[in-house]
Amino acid sequence: MQKQEAKQKAMEAIDAAADRLNEFVRDIWKHPELGFKETRTASKVAEYFDEIGLEYRDEIAITGLRADVDGAGDDLRMAILGELDAVVCRDHPDADPETAAIHACGHHAQLGVMMGTAIGLTTTGIHEHLGAGLSFIAVPAEEFIELEYREKLKAEGKLEFFGGKQELIRLGELDDVDLAAMIHSAAELPDRKMQLAAGNNGFVGKTVRYSGQEAHAGAAPFYGVNALNAAMLGLMGIHAQRETFKDEDSIRVHPIITRGGDLVNIVPADVAIETYVRGKKTEAILDASAKVNRALQGGAYAIGAEVDITELPGYLPMLSNSRMNDLFAENASGLIGEENIMRVGFRGGSTDMGDISHLMPAIHPYIGGIKGRGHARDFEVVDEEMAWLIPAKVMACTVIDLLWDDAEVARGVIDEYEPVYDRDSYLDMWREVIEG
Ligand SMILES: [Zn+2]
Ligand SMILES: [Zn+2]
């Protein structure tokens, strides 16, 4: 088989499966589930894997599934991912009446792309001509939400990190994977367009609690230790650090005071702050995060209050592999026209695909076919073909390009790539962040 013939065959198989794929994705849209609770969604993915003859393992990182096929070569493996989880938007007309869950981030479309790619590459036997094995992975919990529920799962020993892909890394599920790819729906992009981003910002989160001594604010404030003053000095300290943040790192620190005192005639003794520290590069985020902590501690020291900082590991920045993005763009051009491939810089949102991109070459292109804003009441698929059928074809063709001829192109991509972490140093990094 020639490469071009393989691409044609993969695309025809996806077209032939279009009705079933559409039905699968529409059904998931109608039954949204939140992260680490996606049991029905997982069972529908399992059902479809069965239908197309793929063997899989399930209950990975609680609700995840992974189906593997071997290629002609067995020293490399490429993963195509799709996310299982929904978000919450009570005002969305299609939101689940009980949980308010809704696929307003478009993760249902990703599952269509993952499954469509699997159909294109495996039901045709094309995988046997590829120089690497393939893994189709349905991943739980991309959205960083319901932190209390996840704290509980953590206390029960069911997870350590709050992102599904972080858990896949921790569990060693990606140890044998060398490249990874997934798509994401682009909000407010109803047209047949795609956006290839250089990457996404990463972040760490913090909850901060200042404890002082309450006292009568009028009669005896001299008995008090004013936790609000300590917190305000802490915030001033953060602002005084801003000139040390480099423009190219796009550091954003945006704290809020979530508790500022109880009664106006009592010196505040219990004050709470929450903040994110965002940026383009891990080192820059961690550097800014250390400065933020120092500033927060400085406020407590000045007033004689106590400060307790809880670190929440967020997600690493997404580092999109440019060679893989180029291949994706080339294949997409053939289907939607080169003029509809938009190159964009760093995006402000975050994804745990960023964590994977620090261990292996990875891409996360954004796909049109969606009207309305992300995570909002007007999010809606307006072009199903664009939202999952076309990107499934593009993904299948990109995989073929990477893995044809004993995965020659993929080997070049891997050679050029310098991993920031391996699994152990990755886990050490986050555990150090959590310990503070
Ligand atoms: Zn989202
Ligand atoms: Zn998303």
Short mmCIF file of C-alpha atoms and ligand atoms in Angstrom, two decimals:
data_model
loop_
_atom_site.label_atom_id
_atom_site.label_comp_id
_atom_site.label_asym_id
_atom_site.label_seq_id
_atom_site.Cartn_x
_atom_site.Cartn_y
_atom_site.Cartn_z
CA MET A 1 0.00 0.00 0.00
CA GLN A 2 1.20 3.51 -0.81
CA LYS A 3 0.94 6.29 1.76
CA GLN A 4 -1.55 8.29 -0.31
CA GLU A 5 -3.71 5.21 -0.78
CA ALA A 6 -3.66 4.59 2.97
CA LYS A 7 -4.84 8.14 3.65
CA GLN A 8 -7.64 7.76 1.12
CA LYS A 9 -8.73 4.47 2.67
CA ALA A 10 -8.71 5.90 6.21
CA MET A 11 -10.85 8.86 5.14
CA GLU A 12 -13.32 6.62 3.32
CA ALA A 13 -13.67 4.44 6.41
CA ILE A 14 -14.44 7.53 8.52
CA ASP A 15 -17.03 8.68 5.98
CA ALA A 16 -18.61 5.24 5.95
CA ALA A 17 -18.89 5.33 9.76
CA ALA A 18 -20.23 8.91 9.85
CA ASP A 19 -23.81 8.07 10.86
CA ARG A 20 -22.71 5.87 13.75
CA LEU A 21 -20.04 8.38 14.83
CA ASN A 22 -22.58 11.21 14.81
CA GLU A 23 -25.00 9.15 16.87
CA PHE A 24 -22.20 8.31 19.35
CA VAL A 25 -21.17 11.95 19.82
CA ARG A 26 -24.77 13.23 20.04
CA ASP A 27 -25.52 10.64 22.72
CA ILE A 28 -22.53 11.80 24.78
CA TRP A 29 -23.66 15.42 24.40
CA LYS A 30 -27.03 14.38 25.86
CA HIS A 31 -25.48 12.62 28.86
CA PRO A 32 -22.68 14.86 30.17
CA GLU A 33 -20.72 13.77 33.24
CA LEU A 34 -18.16 15.61 35.35
CA GLY A 35 -14.54 14.57 35.83
CA PHE A 36 -13.74 11.26 37.54
CA LYS A 37 -17.48 10.45 37.38
CA GLU A 38 -17.72 9.70 33.65
CA THR A 39 -18.91 6.12 34.04
CA ARG A 40 -21.70 6.17 31.47
CA THR A 41 -19.53 8.01 28.96
CA ALA A 42 -16.77 5.45 29.52
CA SER A 43 -19.23 2.59 28.97
CA LYS A 44 -20.27 4.12 25.63
CA VAL A 45 -16.63 4.38 24.56
CA ALA A 46 -16.13 0.76 25.63
CA GLU A 47 -19.19 -0.32 23.63
CA TYR A 48 -17.82 1.38 20.51
CA PHE A 49 -14.33 -0.09 21.00
CA ASP A 50 -16.02 -3.52 21.17
CA GLU A 51 -18.00 -2.79 18.05
CA ILE A 52 -14.90 -1.98 15.99
CA GLY A 53 -12.97 -4.90 17.44
CA LEU A 54 -10.50 -3.05 19.65
CA GLU A 55 -9.36 -4.60 22.90
CA TYR A 56 -9.10 -2.15 25.76
CA ARG A 57 -8.45 -1.74 29.45
CA ASP A 58 -10.82 0.39 31.50
CA GLU A 59 -11.03 2.03 34.95
CA ILE A 60 -7.67 3.68 34.32
CA ALA A 61 -7.39 6.75 36.60
CA ILE A 62 -10.93 5.81 37.77
CA THR A 63 -12.88 6.18 34.50
CA GLY A 64 -10.30 6.17 31.68
CA LEU A 65 -9.93 3.61 28.86
CA ARG A 66 -7.04 2.65 26.63
CA ALA A 67 -7.23 0.53 23.47
CA ASP A 68 -3.93 -0.56 21.90
CA VAL A 69 -3.07 -1.92 18.49
CA ASP A 70 0.36 -2.96 17.33
CA GLY A 71 1.98 -1.61 14.23
CA ALA A 72 4.64 -3.13 12.02
CA GLY A 73 7.34 -1.76 14.32
CA ASP A 74 7.03 -2.24 18.04
CA ASP A 75 9.63 0.13 19.48
CA LEU A 76 7.45 3.24 19.21
CA ARG A 77 3.91 4.10 20.24
CA MET A 78 1.66 7.06 19.50
CA ALA A 79 -1.38 8.01 21.57
CA ILE A 80 -4.51 9.71 20.25
CA LEU A 81 -6.44 11.14 23.17
CA GLY A 82 -9.99 12.28 23.82
CA GLU A 83 -11.40 13.72 27.03
CA LEU A 84 -14.45 12.27 28.76
CA ASP A 85 -15.54 15.08 31.05
CA ALA A 86 -18.05 17.93 30.88
CA VAL A 87 -18.21 21.29 32.69
CA VAL A 88 -20.98 22.91 34.73
CA CYS A 89 -23.25 25.56 33.26
CA ARG A 90 -26.66 25.66 34.91
CA ASP A 91 -28.04 28.13 32.35
CA HIS A 92 -27.27 25.96 29.33
CA PRO A 93 -30.56 24.66 27.85
CA ASP A 94 -29.12 21.14 27.46
CA ALA A 95 -27.46 20.98 30.91
CA ASP A 96 -28.16 17.92 33.01
CA PRO A 97 -31.06 18.97 35.27
CA GLU A 98 -29.47 17.35 38.33
CA THR A 99 -25.75 18.01 38.02
CA ALA A 100 -25.85 21.02 35.65
CA ALA A 101 -23.15 19.25 33.63
CA ILE A 102 -22.87 20.13 29.95
CA HIS A 103 -20.26 19.52 27.26
CA ALA A 104 -19.73 23.26 26.85
CA CYS A 105 -16.01 22.67 26.31
CA GLY A 106 -16.68 20.28 23.43
CA HIS A 107 -15.00 17.21 24.88
CA HIS A 108 -17.73 15.04 23.36
CA ALA A 109 -16.41 16.09 19.94
CA GLN A 110 -12.91 14.93 20.94
CA LEU A 111 -14.23 11.45 21.64
CA GLY A 112 -15.70 11.47 18.13
CA VAL A 113 -12.29 12.39 16.72
CA MET A 114 -10.48 9.75 18.78
CA MET A 115 -12.98 7.08 17.71
CA GLY A 116 -13.05 8.25 14.09
CA THR A 117 -9.26 8.08 13.95
CA ALA A 118 -9.36 4.57 15.43
CA ILE A 119 -11.90 3.52 12.79
CA GLY A 120 -9.87 5.07 9.97
CA LEU A 121 -6.61 3.44 11.00
CA THR A 122 -7.58 0.09 12.47
CA THR A 123 -10.71 -1.23 10.73
CA THR A 124 -8.84 -0.76 7.45
CA GLY A 125 -5.72 -2.65 8.57
CA ILE A 126 -3.63 0.45 7.94
CA HIS A 127 -2.12 0.15 11.43
CA GLU A 128 -0.22 -2.94 10.28
CA HIS A 129 1.71 -0.72 7.87
CA LEU A 130 2.68 1.84 10.49
CA GLY A 131 6.07 1.95 12.17
CA ALA A 132 4.59 2.32 15.65
CA GLY A 133 1.81 0.97 17.80
CA LEU A 134 -1.26 3.12 18.41
CA SER A 135 -3.10 3.78 21.65
CA PHE A 136 -6.54 5.34 21.72
CA ILE A 137 -7.03 6.79 25.17
CA ALA A 138 -10.24 8.23 26.61
CA VAL A 139 -9.03 10.41 29.47
CA PRO A 140 -10.99 11.50 32.53
CA ALA A 141 -11.18 14.92 34.12
CA GLU A 142 -9.47 17.62 32.10
CA GLU A 143 -11.46 20.41 33.77
CA PHE A 144 -9.88 21.56 37.04
CA ILE A 145 -13.13 21.67 39.04
CA GLU A 146 -14.94 20.18 42.04
CA LEU A 147 -11.78 20.42 44.10
CA GLU A 148 -13.48 19.23 47.28
CA TYR A 149 -14.66 16.03 45.60
CA ARG A 150 -11.18 15.42 44.23
CA GLU A 151 -9.61 16.16 47.64
CA LYS A 152 -11.86 13.41 48.96
CA LEU A 153 -10.74 10.98 46.24
CA LYS A 154 -7.19 11.90 47.12
CA ALA A 155 -7.76 11.24 50.81
CA GLU A 156 -9.18 7.85 49.83
CA GLY A 157 -6.00 7.10 47.88
CA LYS A 158 -7.85 6.98 44.53
CA LEU A 159 -5.80 9.74 42.94
CA GLU A 160 -2.97 12.12 43.69
CA PHE A 161 -3.41 14.86 41.05
CA PHE A 162 -6.62 16.53 39.90
CA GLY A 163 -6.08 16.23 36.13
CA GLY A 164 -6.78 12.96 34.33
CA LYS A 165 -3.66 13.16 32.16
CA GLN A 166 -1.55 13.92 35.21
CA GLU A 167 -2.90 10.74 36.72
CA LEU A 168 -2.12 8.80 33.51
CA ILE A 169 1.48 9.99 33.79
CA ARG A 170 1.65 9.11 37.49
CA LEU A 171 0.24 5.63 36.88
CA GLY A 172 2.83 4.91 34.19
CA GLU A 173 0.14 4.68 31.49
CA LEU A 174 2.22 6.88 29.20
CA ASP A 175 5.60 5.26 29.92
CA ASP A 176 5.47 3.37 26.62
CA VAL A 177 4.06 6.30 24.61
CA ASP A 178 6.44 8.43 22.49
CA LEU A 179 4.09 10.96 20.83
CA ALA A 180 0.64 12.23 21.67
CA ALA A 181 -2.07 14.13 19.81
CA MET A 182 -5.58 15.34 20.44
CA ILE A 183 -7.84 18.11 19.19
CA HIS A 184 -9.96 20.61 21.09
CA SER A 185 -13.06 22.45 19.95
CA ALA A 186 -12.53 26.16 19.44
CA ALA A 187 -15.31 28.24 20.96
CA GLU A 188 -16.81 31.04 18.85
CA LEU A 189 -15.54 29.50 15.63
CA PRO A 190 -18.59 28.26 13.67
CA ASP A 191 -16.71 28.22 10.36
CA ARG A 192 -14.66 25.47 8.73
CA LYS A 193 -11.47 26.76 10.29
CA MET A 194 -8.75 25.46 12.59
CA GLN A 195 -6.38 27.24 14.91
CA LEU A 196 -2.90 25.98 15.53
CA ALA A 197 -1.59 27.54 18.71
CA ALA A 198 2.04 27.76 19.79
CA GLY A 199 0.80 26.66 23.19
CA ASN A 200 -1.29 27.43 26.25
CA ASN A 201 -0.41 29.08 29.53
CA GLY A 202 0.12 26.90 32.57
CA PHE A 203 -0.73 27.72 36.16
CA VAL A 204 -0.45 26.86 39.82
CA GLY A 205 -3.16 27.76 42.31
CA LYS A 206 -2.97 28.75 45.97
CA THR A 207 -5.33 29.13 48.86
CA VAL A 208 -3.94 31.41 51.57
CA ARG A 209 -5.13 31.88 55.13
CA TYR A 210 -3.99 34.61 57.48
CA SER A 211 -4.63 34.08 61.21
CA GLY A 212 -4.36 36.90 63.71
CA GLN A 213 -5.94 37.82 67.02
CA GLU A 214 -9.44 39.25 67.25
CA ALA A 215 -10.08 42.22 69.56
CA HIS A 216 -12.63 45.01 70.02
CA ALA A 217 -11.87 47.32 67.11
CA GLY A 218 -12.91 50.44 69.04
CA ALA A 219 -12.19 49.78 72.67
CA ALA A 220 -9.05 47.64 72.49
CA PRO A 221 -7.54 47.24 68.98
CA PHE A 222 -4.10 47.15 70.64
CA TYR A 223 -4.90 43.60 71.79
CA GLY A 224 -5.43 42.54 68.19
CA VAL A 225 -3.28 41.12 65.42
CA ASN A 226 -4.94 42.35 62.25
CA ALA A 227 -5.00 39.53 59.70
CA LEU A 228 -6.54 41.81 57.05
CA ASN A 229 -3.59 44.21 57.32
CA ALA A 230 -1.24 41.25 57.01
CA ALA A 231 -3.11 40.08 53.91
CA MET A 232 -3.08 43.55 52.35
CA LEU A 233 0.67 43.84 52.90
CA GLY A 234 1.01 40.40 51.33
CA LEU A 235 -0.90 41.62 48.26
CA MET A 236 1.19 44.81 48.15
CA GLY A 237 4.28 42.60 48.23
CA ILE A 238 2.98 40.66 45.21
CA HIS A 239 2.36 43.89 43.30
CA ALA A 240 5.87 45.09 44.18
CA GLN A 241 7.21 41.95 42.47
CA ARG A 242 5.48 42.58 39.14
CA GLU A 243 8.38 44.55 37.67
CA THR A 244 10.52 41.40 38.01
CA PHE A 245 8.21 39.36 35.74
CA LYS A 246 9.57 39.17 32.20
CA ASP A 247 7.22 40.19 29.36
CA GLU A 248 8.00 37.03 27.40
CA ASP A 249 6.87 34.82 30.30
CA SER A 250 3.32 36.31 30.36
CA ILE A 251 3.08 35.93 34.12
CA ARG A 252 -0.38 36.70 35.48
CA VAL A 253 -1.04 36.78 39.22
CA HIS A 254 -4.64 37.62 40.06
CA PRO A 255 -5.44 37.22 43.76
CA ILE A 256 -8.82 37.80 45.35
CA ILE A 257 -9.74 38.16 49.04
CA THR A 258 -12.44 35.59 49.73
CA ARG A 259 -12.82 36.43 53.43
CA GLY A 260 -11.88 39.85 54.81
CA GLY A 261 -13.22 39.86 58.34
CA ASP A 262 -16.34 38.95 60.28
CA LEU A 263 -17.75 42.05 61.95
CA VAL A 264 -16.75 45.64 61.48
CA ASN A 265 -16.19 46.22 65.19
CA ILE A 266 -13.80 43.29 65.55
CA VAL A 267 -10.16 43.32 64.43
CA PRO A 268 -10.09 40.67 61.65
CA ALA A 269 -8.42 37.48 62.81
CA ASP A 270 -9.23 35.15 59.92
CA VAL A 271 -8.65 36.30 56.33
CA ALA A 272 -8.49 34.20 53.19
CA ILE A 273 -7.03 34.78 49.74
CA GLU A 274 -7.10 32.68 46.58
CA THR A 275 -4.83 33.19 43.62
CA TYR A 276 -3.51 31.66 40.44
CA VAL A 277 -0.02 32.22 39.12
CA ARG A 278 -0.05 31.73 35.34
CA GLY A 279 2.62 31.85 32.69
CA LYS A 280 4.06 30.41 29.51
CA LYS A 281 7.00 28.52 30.99
CA THR A 282 7.19 26.18 33.93
CA GLU A 283 10.36 27.72 35.39
CA ALA A 284 8.84 31.18 35.12
CA ILE A 285 5.63 30.05 36.84
CA LEU A 286 7.55 28.39 39.66
CA ASP A 287 9.85 31.41 40.02
CA ALA A 288 6.88 33.80 40.22
CA SER A 289 5.10 31.41 42.58
CA ALA A 290 8.07 31.49 44.99
CA LYS A 291 8.07 35.30 44.89
CA VAL A 292 4.34 35.36 45.58
CA ASN A 293 4.81 33.08 48.60
CA ARG A 294 7.63 35.26 49.93
CA ALA A 295 5.46 38.36 49.60
CA LEU A 296 2.53 36.67 51.35
CA GLN A 297 4.81 35.56 54.18
CA GLY A 298 6.27 39.06 54.40
CA GLY A 299 2.82 40.49 55.12
CA ALA A 300 2.36 38.05 57.99
CA TYR A 301 5.82 38.76 59.38
CA ALA A 302 5.29 42.52 59.38
CA ILE A 303 2.08 42.26 61.42
CA GLY A 304 2.96 39.25 63.54
CA ALA A 305 0.18 37.14 62.05
CA GLU A 306 0.41 33.55 60.84
CA VAL A 307 0.03 32.61 57.18
CA ASP A 308 -0.79 29.19 55.83
CA ILE A 309 -0.35 28.68 52.06
CA THR A 310 -1.86 25.60 50.40
CA GLU A 311 -0.41 24.89 46.98
CA LEU A 312 -2.69 23.47 44.29
CA PRO A 313 -0.80 21.93 41.43
CA GLY A 314 -2.40 23.29 38.29
CA TYR A 315 -1.31 22.42 34.75
CA LEU A 316 1.95 22.96 32.90
CA PRO A 317 2.02 25.21 29.82
CA MET A 318 1.19 23.47 26.54
CA LEU A 319 4.25 23.28 24.27
CA SER A 320 2.87 22.41 20.85
CA ASN A 321 5.26 20.46 18.65
CA SER A 322 5.71 22.61 15.57
CA ARG A 323 6.59 19.78 13.16
CA MET A 324 3.52 17.81 14.17
CA ASN A 325 1.39 20.96 13.98
CA ASP A 326 2.73 21.56 10.45
CA LEU A 327 1.76 18.04 9.37
CA PHE A 328 -1.69 18.52 10.87
CA ALA A 329 -2.02 21.83 9.02
CA GLU A 330 -0.91 20.30 5.70
CA ASN A 331 -3.47 17.53 5.97
CA ALA A 332 -6.17 19.96 7.06
CA SER A 333 -5.37 22.27 4.13
CA GLY A 334 -6.36 19.54 1.73
CA LEU A 335 -9.81 19.32 3.31
CA ILE A 336 -10.70 22.87 4.32
CA GLY A 337 -8.23 25.03 2.39
CA GLU A 338 -4.97 26.56 3.50
CA GLU A 339 -6.60 29.95 4.04
CA ASN A 340 -8.69 28.44 6.85
CA ILE A 341 -5.74 27.29 8.94
CA MET A 342 -5.07 30.03 11.46
CA ARG A 343 -1.77 30.26 13.29
CA VAL A 344 -2.23 31.79 16.72
CA GLY A 345 0.21 32.48 19.56
CA PHE A 346 -0.13 31.34 23.15
CA ARG A 347 -3.69 30.89 24.37
CA GLY A 348 -4.74 32.05 27.83
CA GLY A 349 -6.55 28.90 28.92
CA SER A 350 -4.80 25.87 30.34
CA THR A 351 -4.92 22.11 29.76
CA ASP A 352 -3.26 19.07 31.29
CA MET A 353 -2.19 18.16 27.74
CA GLY A 354 0.50 20.71 28.67
CA ASP A 355 1.85 18.26 31.23
CA ILE A 356 2.13 15.56 28.57
CA SER A 357 3.86 18.01 26.22
CA HIS A 358 6.71 18.28 28.75
CA LEU A 359 7.39 14.55 28.44
CA MET A 360 6.94 13.91 24.71
CA PRO A 361 6.13 15.72 21.43
CA ALA A 362 2.43 16.58 21.50
CA ILE A 363 -0.18 18.70 19.70
CA HIS A 364 -3.56 20.17 20.65
CA PRO A 365 -5.07 21.97 17.60
CA TYR A 366 -8.36 23.89 17.92
CA ILE A 367 -11.23 23.00 15.59
CA GLY A 368 -14.21 25.05 14.38
CA GLY A 369 -17.84 24.06 13.93
CA ILE A 370 -18.85 25.61 17.26
CA LYS A 371 -21.05 28.60 17.93
CA GLY A 372 -21.08 30.38 21.29
CA ARG A 373 -18.61 30.89 24.08
CA GLY A 374 -16.66 28.17 25.87
CA HIS A 375 -18.10 26.99 29.21
CA ALA A 376 -21.13 29.20 28.55
CA ARG A 377 -24.88 28.82 27.96
CA ASP A 378 -24.71 29.43 24.21
CA PHE A 379 -22.06 26.79 23.38
CA GLU A 380 -23.39 24.67 20.53
CA VAL A 381 -22.11 22.46 17.71
CA VAL A 382 -23.35 23.96 14.44
CA ASP A 383 -21.34 21.84 11.99
CA GLU A 384 -20.88 18.20 12.99
CA GLU A 385 -18.74 17.38 10.00
CA MET A 386 -16.32 20.14 10.98
CA ALA A 387 -16.46 19.41 14.71
CA TRP A 388 -15.36 15.76 14.50
CA LEU A 389 -15.50 14.04 11.09
CA ILE A 390 -13.03 16.34 9.32
CA PRO A 391 -10.59 16.48 12.26
CA ALA A 392 -10.73 12.68 12.56
CA LYS A 393 -9.64 12.46 8.92
CA VAL A 394 -6.92 15.05 9.47
CA MET A 395 -5.72 13.19 12.56
CA ALA A 396 -5.66 9.83 10.76
CA CYS A 397 -3.68 11.32 7.86
CA THR A 398 -1.28 13.06 10.26
CA VAL A 399 -0.66 9.77 12.06
CA ILE A 400 0.01 8.11 8.69
CA ASP A 401 2.50 10.85 7.75
CA LEU A 402 4.30 10.47 11.07
CA LEU A 403 4.42 6.69 11.14
CA TRP A 404 4.77 5.69 7.47
CA ASP A 405 8.09 4.13 6.30
CA ASP A 406 8.98 2.74 9.71
CA ALA A 407 7.91 5.98 11.38
CA GLU A 408 10.69 7.92 9.73
CA VAL A 409 9.11 11.34 10.34
CA ALA A 410 8.12 10.51 13.92
CA ARG A 411 11.67 9.39 14.67
CA GLY A 412 12.94 12.76 13.46
CA VAL A 413 10.39 14.58 15.62
CA ILE A 414 11.41 12.54 18.67
CA ASP A 415 15.13 13.08 17.99
CA GLU A 416 14.68 16.84 17.84
CA TYR A 417 12.51 16.93 20.94
CA GLU A 418 14.10 17.58 24.31
CA PRO A 419 11.90 16.32 27.11
CA VAL A 420 11.67 18.69 30.06
CA TYR A 421 10.87 15.81 32.43
CA ASP A 422 10.67 12.07 32.60
CA ARG A 423 7.94 10.54 34.75
CA ASP A 424 9.97 10.63 37.97
CA SER A 425 11.28 14.16 37.65
CA TYR A 426 7.78 15.29 36.61
CA LEU A 427 6.25 13.80 39.74
CA ASP A 428 9.07 15.23 41.89
CA MET A 429 8.40 18.69 40.43
CA TRP A 430 4.68 18.69 41.31
CA ARG A 431 5.26 17.10 44.71
CA GLU A 432 7.79 19.84 45.52
CA VAL A 433 5.24 22.46 44.47
CA ILE A 434 2.60 20.91 46.73
CA GLU A 435 5.00 20.77 49.68
CA GLY A 436 5.78 24.46 49.08
ZN ZN B 1 -12.87 23.55 29.38
ZN ZN B 2 -11.68 21.57 27.29
#
